[in-house]
Coordinates of C-alpha atoms in Angstrom, one line a residue:
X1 CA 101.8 139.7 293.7
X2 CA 100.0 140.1 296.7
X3 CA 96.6 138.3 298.8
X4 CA 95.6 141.7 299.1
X5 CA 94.0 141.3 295.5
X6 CA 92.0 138.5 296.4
X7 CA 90.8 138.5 299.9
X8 CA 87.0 139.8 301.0
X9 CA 86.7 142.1 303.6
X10 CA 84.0 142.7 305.6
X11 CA 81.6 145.9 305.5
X12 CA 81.5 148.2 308.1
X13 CA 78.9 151.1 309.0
X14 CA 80.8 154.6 309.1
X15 CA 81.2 156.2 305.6
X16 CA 84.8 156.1 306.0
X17 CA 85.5 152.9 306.4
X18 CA 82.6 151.9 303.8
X19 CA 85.0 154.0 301.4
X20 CA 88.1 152.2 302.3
X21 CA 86.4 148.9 301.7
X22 CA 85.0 149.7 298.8
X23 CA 88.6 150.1 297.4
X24 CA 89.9 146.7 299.2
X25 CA 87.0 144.7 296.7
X26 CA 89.1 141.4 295.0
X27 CA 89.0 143.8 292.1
X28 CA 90.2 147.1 293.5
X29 CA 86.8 148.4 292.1
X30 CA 83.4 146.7 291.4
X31 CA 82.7 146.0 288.1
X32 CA 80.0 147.9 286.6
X33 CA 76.8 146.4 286.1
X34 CA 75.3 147.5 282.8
X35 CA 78.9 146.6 281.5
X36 CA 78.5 142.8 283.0
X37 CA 74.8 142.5 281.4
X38 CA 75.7 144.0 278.0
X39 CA 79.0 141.4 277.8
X40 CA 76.9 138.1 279.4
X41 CA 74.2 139.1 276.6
X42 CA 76.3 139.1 273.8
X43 CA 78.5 136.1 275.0
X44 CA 75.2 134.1 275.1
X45 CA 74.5 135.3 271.5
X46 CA 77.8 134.6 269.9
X47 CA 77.7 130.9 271.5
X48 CA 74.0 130.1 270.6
X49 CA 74.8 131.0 266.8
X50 CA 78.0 128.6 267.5
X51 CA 76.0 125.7 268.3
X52 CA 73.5 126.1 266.0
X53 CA 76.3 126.7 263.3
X54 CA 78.0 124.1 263.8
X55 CA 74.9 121.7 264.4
X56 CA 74.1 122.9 260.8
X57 CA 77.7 122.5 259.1
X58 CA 78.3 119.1 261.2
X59 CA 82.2 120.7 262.2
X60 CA 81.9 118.9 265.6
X61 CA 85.6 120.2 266.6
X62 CA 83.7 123.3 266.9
X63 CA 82.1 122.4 269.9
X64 CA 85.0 121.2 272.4
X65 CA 86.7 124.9 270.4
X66 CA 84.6 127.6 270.4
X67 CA 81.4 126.5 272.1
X68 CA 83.3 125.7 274.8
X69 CA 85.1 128.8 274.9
X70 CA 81.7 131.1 274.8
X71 CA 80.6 129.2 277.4
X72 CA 83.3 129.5 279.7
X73 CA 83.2 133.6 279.3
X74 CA 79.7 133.2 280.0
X75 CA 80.2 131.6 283.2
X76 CA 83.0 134.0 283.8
X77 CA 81.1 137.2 282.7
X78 CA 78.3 135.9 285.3
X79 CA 80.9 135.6 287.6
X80 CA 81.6 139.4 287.0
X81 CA 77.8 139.9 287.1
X82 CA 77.2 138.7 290.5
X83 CA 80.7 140.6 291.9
X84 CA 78.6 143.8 291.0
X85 CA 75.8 143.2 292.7
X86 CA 78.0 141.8 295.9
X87 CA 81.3 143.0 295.2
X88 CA 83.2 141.7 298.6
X89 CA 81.7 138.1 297.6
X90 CA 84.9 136.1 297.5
X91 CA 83.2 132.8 294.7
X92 CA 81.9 135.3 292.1
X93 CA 85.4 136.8 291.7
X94 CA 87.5 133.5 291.8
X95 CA 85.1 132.1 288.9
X96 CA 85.3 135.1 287.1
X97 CA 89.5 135.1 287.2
X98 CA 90.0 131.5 286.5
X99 CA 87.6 131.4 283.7
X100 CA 88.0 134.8 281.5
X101 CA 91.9 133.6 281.4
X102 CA 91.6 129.9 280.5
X103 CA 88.2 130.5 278.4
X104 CA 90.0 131.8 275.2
X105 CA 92.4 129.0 275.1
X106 CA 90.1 126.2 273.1
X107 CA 88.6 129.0 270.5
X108 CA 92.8 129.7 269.8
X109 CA 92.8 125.8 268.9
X110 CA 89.5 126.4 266.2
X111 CA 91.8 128.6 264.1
X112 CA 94.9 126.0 264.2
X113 CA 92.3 123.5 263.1
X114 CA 90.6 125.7 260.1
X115 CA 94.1 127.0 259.2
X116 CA 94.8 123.1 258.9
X117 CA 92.6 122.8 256.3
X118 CA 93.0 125.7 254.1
X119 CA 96.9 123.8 254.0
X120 CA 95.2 120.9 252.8
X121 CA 92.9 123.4 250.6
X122 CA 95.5 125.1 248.7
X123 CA 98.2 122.6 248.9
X124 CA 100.9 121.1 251.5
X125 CA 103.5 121.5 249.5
X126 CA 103.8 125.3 250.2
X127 CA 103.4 124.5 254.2
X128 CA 106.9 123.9 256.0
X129 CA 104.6 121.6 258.5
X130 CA 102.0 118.7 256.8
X131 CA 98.9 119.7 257.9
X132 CA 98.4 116.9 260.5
X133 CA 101.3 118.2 262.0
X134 CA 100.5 121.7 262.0
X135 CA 97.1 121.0 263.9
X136 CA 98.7 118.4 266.3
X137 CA 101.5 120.5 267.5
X138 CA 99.9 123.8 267.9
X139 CA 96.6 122.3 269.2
X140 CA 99.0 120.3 271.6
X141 CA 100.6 123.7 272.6
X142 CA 97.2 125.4 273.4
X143 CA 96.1 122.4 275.6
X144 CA 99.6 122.7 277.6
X145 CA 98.5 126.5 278.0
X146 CA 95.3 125.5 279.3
X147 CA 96.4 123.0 281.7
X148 CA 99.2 125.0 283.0
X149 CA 96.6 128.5 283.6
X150 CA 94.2 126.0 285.3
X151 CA 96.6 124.9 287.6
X152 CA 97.8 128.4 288.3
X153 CA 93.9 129.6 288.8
X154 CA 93.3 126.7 291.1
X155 CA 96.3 127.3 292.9
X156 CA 96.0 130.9 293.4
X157 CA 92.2 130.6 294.4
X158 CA 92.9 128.1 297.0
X159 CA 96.0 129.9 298.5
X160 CA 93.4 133.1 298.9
X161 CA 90.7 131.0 300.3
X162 CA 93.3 129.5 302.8
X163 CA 95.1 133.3 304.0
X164 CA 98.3 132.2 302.1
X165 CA 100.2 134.0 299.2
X166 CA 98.8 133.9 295.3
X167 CA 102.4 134.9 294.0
X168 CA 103.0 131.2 292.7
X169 CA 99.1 130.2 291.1
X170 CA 99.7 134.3 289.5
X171 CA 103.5 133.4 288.3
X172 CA 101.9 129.7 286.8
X173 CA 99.2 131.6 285.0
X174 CA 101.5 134.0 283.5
X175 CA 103.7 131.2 282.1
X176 CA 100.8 129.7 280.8
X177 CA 99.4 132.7 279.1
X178 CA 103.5 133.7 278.1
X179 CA 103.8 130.5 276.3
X180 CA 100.1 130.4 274.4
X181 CA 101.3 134.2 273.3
X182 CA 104.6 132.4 271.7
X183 CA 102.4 130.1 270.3
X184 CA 100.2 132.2 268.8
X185 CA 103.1 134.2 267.2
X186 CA 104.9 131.3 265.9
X187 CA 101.7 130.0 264.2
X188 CA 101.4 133.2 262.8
X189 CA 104.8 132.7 261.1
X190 CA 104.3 129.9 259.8
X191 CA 100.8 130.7 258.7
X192 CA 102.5 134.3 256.5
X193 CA 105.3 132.1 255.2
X194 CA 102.5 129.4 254.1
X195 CA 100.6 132.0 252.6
X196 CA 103.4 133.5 250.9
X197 CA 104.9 130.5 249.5
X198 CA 101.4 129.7 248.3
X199 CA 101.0 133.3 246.2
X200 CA 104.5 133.2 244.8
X201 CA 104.2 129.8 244.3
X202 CA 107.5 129.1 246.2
X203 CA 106.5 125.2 247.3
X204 CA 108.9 123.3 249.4
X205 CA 107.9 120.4 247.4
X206 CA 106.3 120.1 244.1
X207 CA 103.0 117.7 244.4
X208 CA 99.8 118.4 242.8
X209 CA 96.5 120.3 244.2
X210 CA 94.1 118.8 245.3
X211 CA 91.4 120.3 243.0
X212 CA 91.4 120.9 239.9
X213 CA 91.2 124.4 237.9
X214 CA 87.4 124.2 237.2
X215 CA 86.9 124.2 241.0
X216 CA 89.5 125.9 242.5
X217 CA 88.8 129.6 241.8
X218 CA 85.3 129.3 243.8
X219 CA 86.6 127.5 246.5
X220 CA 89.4 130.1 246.4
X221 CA 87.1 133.0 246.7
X222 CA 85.7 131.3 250.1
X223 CA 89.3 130.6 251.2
X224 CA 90.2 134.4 250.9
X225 CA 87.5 135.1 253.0
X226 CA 88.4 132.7 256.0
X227 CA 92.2 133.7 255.5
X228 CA 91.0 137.5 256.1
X229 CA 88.7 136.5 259.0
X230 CA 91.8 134.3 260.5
X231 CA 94.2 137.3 260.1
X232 CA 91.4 139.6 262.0
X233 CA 90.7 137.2 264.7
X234 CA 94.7 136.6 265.4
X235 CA 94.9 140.4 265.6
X236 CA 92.4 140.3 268.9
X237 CA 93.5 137.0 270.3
X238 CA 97.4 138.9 269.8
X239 CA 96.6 142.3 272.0
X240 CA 93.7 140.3 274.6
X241 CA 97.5 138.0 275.3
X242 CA 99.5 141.2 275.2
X243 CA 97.6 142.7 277.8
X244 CA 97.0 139.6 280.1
X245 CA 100.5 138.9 280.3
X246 CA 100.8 142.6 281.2
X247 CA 98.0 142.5 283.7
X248 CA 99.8 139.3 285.5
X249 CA 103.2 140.8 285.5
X250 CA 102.1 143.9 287.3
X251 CA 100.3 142.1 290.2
X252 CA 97.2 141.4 291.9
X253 CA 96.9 144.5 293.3
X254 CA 98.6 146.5 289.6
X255 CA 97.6 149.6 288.3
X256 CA 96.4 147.2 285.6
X257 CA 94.2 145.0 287.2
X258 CA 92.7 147.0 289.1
X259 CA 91.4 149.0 286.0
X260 CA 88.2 147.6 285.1
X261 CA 87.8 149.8 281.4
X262 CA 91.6 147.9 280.6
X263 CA 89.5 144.4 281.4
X264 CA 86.6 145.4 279.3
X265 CA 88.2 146.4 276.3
X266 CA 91.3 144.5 276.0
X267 CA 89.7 141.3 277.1
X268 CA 86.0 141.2 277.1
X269 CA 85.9 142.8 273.8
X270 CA 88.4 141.7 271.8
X271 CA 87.0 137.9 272.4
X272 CA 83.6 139.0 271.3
X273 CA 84.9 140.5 268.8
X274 CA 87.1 137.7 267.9
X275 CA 83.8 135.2 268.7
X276 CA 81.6 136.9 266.3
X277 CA 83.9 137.5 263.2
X278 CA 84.1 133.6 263.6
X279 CA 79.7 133.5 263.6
X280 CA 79.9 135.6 260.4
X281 CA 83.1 134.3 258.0
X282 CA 82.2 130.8 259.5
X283 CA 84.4 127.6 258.5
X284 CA 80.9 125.5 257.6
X285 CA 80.0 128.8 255.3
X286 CA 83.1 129.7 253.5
X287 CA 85.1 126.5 253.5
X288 CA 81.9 123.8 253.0
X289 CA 79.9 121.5 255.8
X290 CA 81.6 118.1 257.0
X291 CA 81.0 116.1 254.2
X292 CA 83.0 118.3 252.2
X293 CA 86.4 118.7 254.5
X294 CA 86.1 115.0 254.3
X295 CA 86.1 115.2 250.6
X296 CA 89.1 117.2 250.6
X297 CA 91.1 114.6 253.1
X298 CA 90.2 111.9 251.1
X299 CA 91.1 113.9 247.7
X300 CA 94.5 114.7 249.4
X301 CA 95.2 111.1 250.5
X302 CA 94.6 109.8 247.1
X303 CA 97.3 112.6 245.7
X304 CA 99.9 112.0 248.4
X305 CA 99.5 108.1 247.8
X306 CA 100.0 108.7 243.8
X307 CA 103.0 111.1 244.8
X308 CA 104.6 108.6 247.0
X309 CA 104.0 105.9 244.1
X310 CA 105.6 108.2 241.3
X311 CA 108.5 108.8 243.3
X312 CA 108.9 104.9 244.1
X313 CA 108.4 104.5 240.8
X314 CA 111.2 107.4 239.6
X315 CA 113.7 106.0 241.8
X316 CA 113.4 102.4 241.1
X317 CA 114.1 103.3 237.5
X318 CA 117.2 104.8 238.1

């Protein structure tokens, strides 16, 4: 990587040089304005439906998850919005970096949480991880990938800002987004062999559902839905990683990066998509409000605690 990515130069009068500075922006191009407006709009919408969502289904997790990560684009897109307007600004483009990379890290952590639930939903005994476990590790693995792409944003910016060399804040950033992509695939995994052991009824313990038969085939119907909107959204959080850890690996100054319609479609849209399946096959809609997940933990605690008794109970007999 080079500081030729992310340094500002300074515009001069003659229409050659005006040219050649143009092509020295931080981004190698300036982003185009109509673009910036239409993905700051839409942003805005997908996280005000968020909040009120979740305000409405009382899923608070959703607010440090995906209305955090709507804002952040927001900010980012805004970011993008004000490099258009003064493209050789050296801020707009250092906000706009750091953010659009870390932003989708907390919405990843929404789907290890809902995909918790639907373990507890359809039963644990088909999941090779509790579903405690399952949410702690892989919502411990997304905040490791956030931490680690902050520190390589902050690190990069202020090596810019000071003359010195990005290469190590761009090399951080790309282990962090390197090892959220693992993530994601192993959770993906584990999610198809859940799912599988579910439908062929392959548990890898036997233990009772949690609800019985006269509710299970409408809360099943909701379930489908969510499992379909969690396979969609892990589709566009799966190529917006492929092509980030792309875009890093080729450089600040890449063929990659320096391609704004790869940015816009690869990353700006794929999270909106990604945000706004989430807004219409919503956890609070197809899965119930709070009161009901915590239904469903208490209904599973009583059936692990009467599972745990019975087999006391089995082996104090022998």
């Amino acid at each position: 990587m080079s500081t030729i990515g992310l340094n500002v130069y300074s515009t001069v009068n003659n229409t050659t040089a005006t040219q050649t500075d143009y092509q020295r922006t931080p981004y190698g191009y300036t982003p185009t304005l109509y673009v910036c407006v239409l993905f700051v709009i839409l942003y805005s919408v997908t996280t005000t439906l968020h909040v009120l969502q979740t305000c409405w289904s009382r899923l608070w997790w959703l607010f440090p998850t995906a209305v955090l990560a709507g804002i952040a684009e927001v900010i980012g897109w805004s970011g993008r919005l004000w490099s258009s307007i003064n493209p050789h600004a050296a801020d707009p483009f250092l906000i706009q970096i750091v953010t659009t990379i870390i932003a989708p890290t907390p919405f990843i952590a929404a789907n290890f949480v809902i995909l918790g639930h639907i373990i507890k939903r359809l039963g644990p005994q088909y999941s090779r991880l509790s579903a405690k476990w399952y949410t702690f590790i892989f919502c411990s693995c997304d905040f490791v990938a956030l931490v680690v792409q902050a520190i390589g944003g902050a690190q990069a910016a202020g090596a810019s800002q000071n003359g010195q060399s990005s290469d190590a804040g761009g090399h951080i950033m790309l282990g962090g987004i390197v090892f959220q992509l693992v993530a994601i695939c192993v959770y993906a995994l584990l999610a198809v062999e859940f799912l599988l052991r579910y439908h062929y009824d392959r548990p890898f313990r036997r233990g009772a559902r949690v609800f019985s038969s006269s509710t299970t085939d409408a809360l099943d119907r909701g379930t489908r839905f969510m499992i379909s909107a969690l396979c969609m959204i892990w589709i566009y959080l799966f190529i917006r990683s492929i092509y980030r850890t792309i875009e890093l690996s080729d450089g600040w100054t890449g063929r990659i990066i320096t391609t704004e319609r790869y940015f816009n479609i690869l990353d700006g849209a794929m999270i909106v998509l990604a945000m706004f399946t989430l807004n219409l096959f919503h956890p609070g809609l197809l899965l119930g409000k709070a009161a009901q997940w915590k239904r469903i933990n208490t209904s599973q605690a009583g059936s692990l605690e009467a599972l745990e008794k019975q087999a006391k109970s089995s082996t104090s007999s022998l």
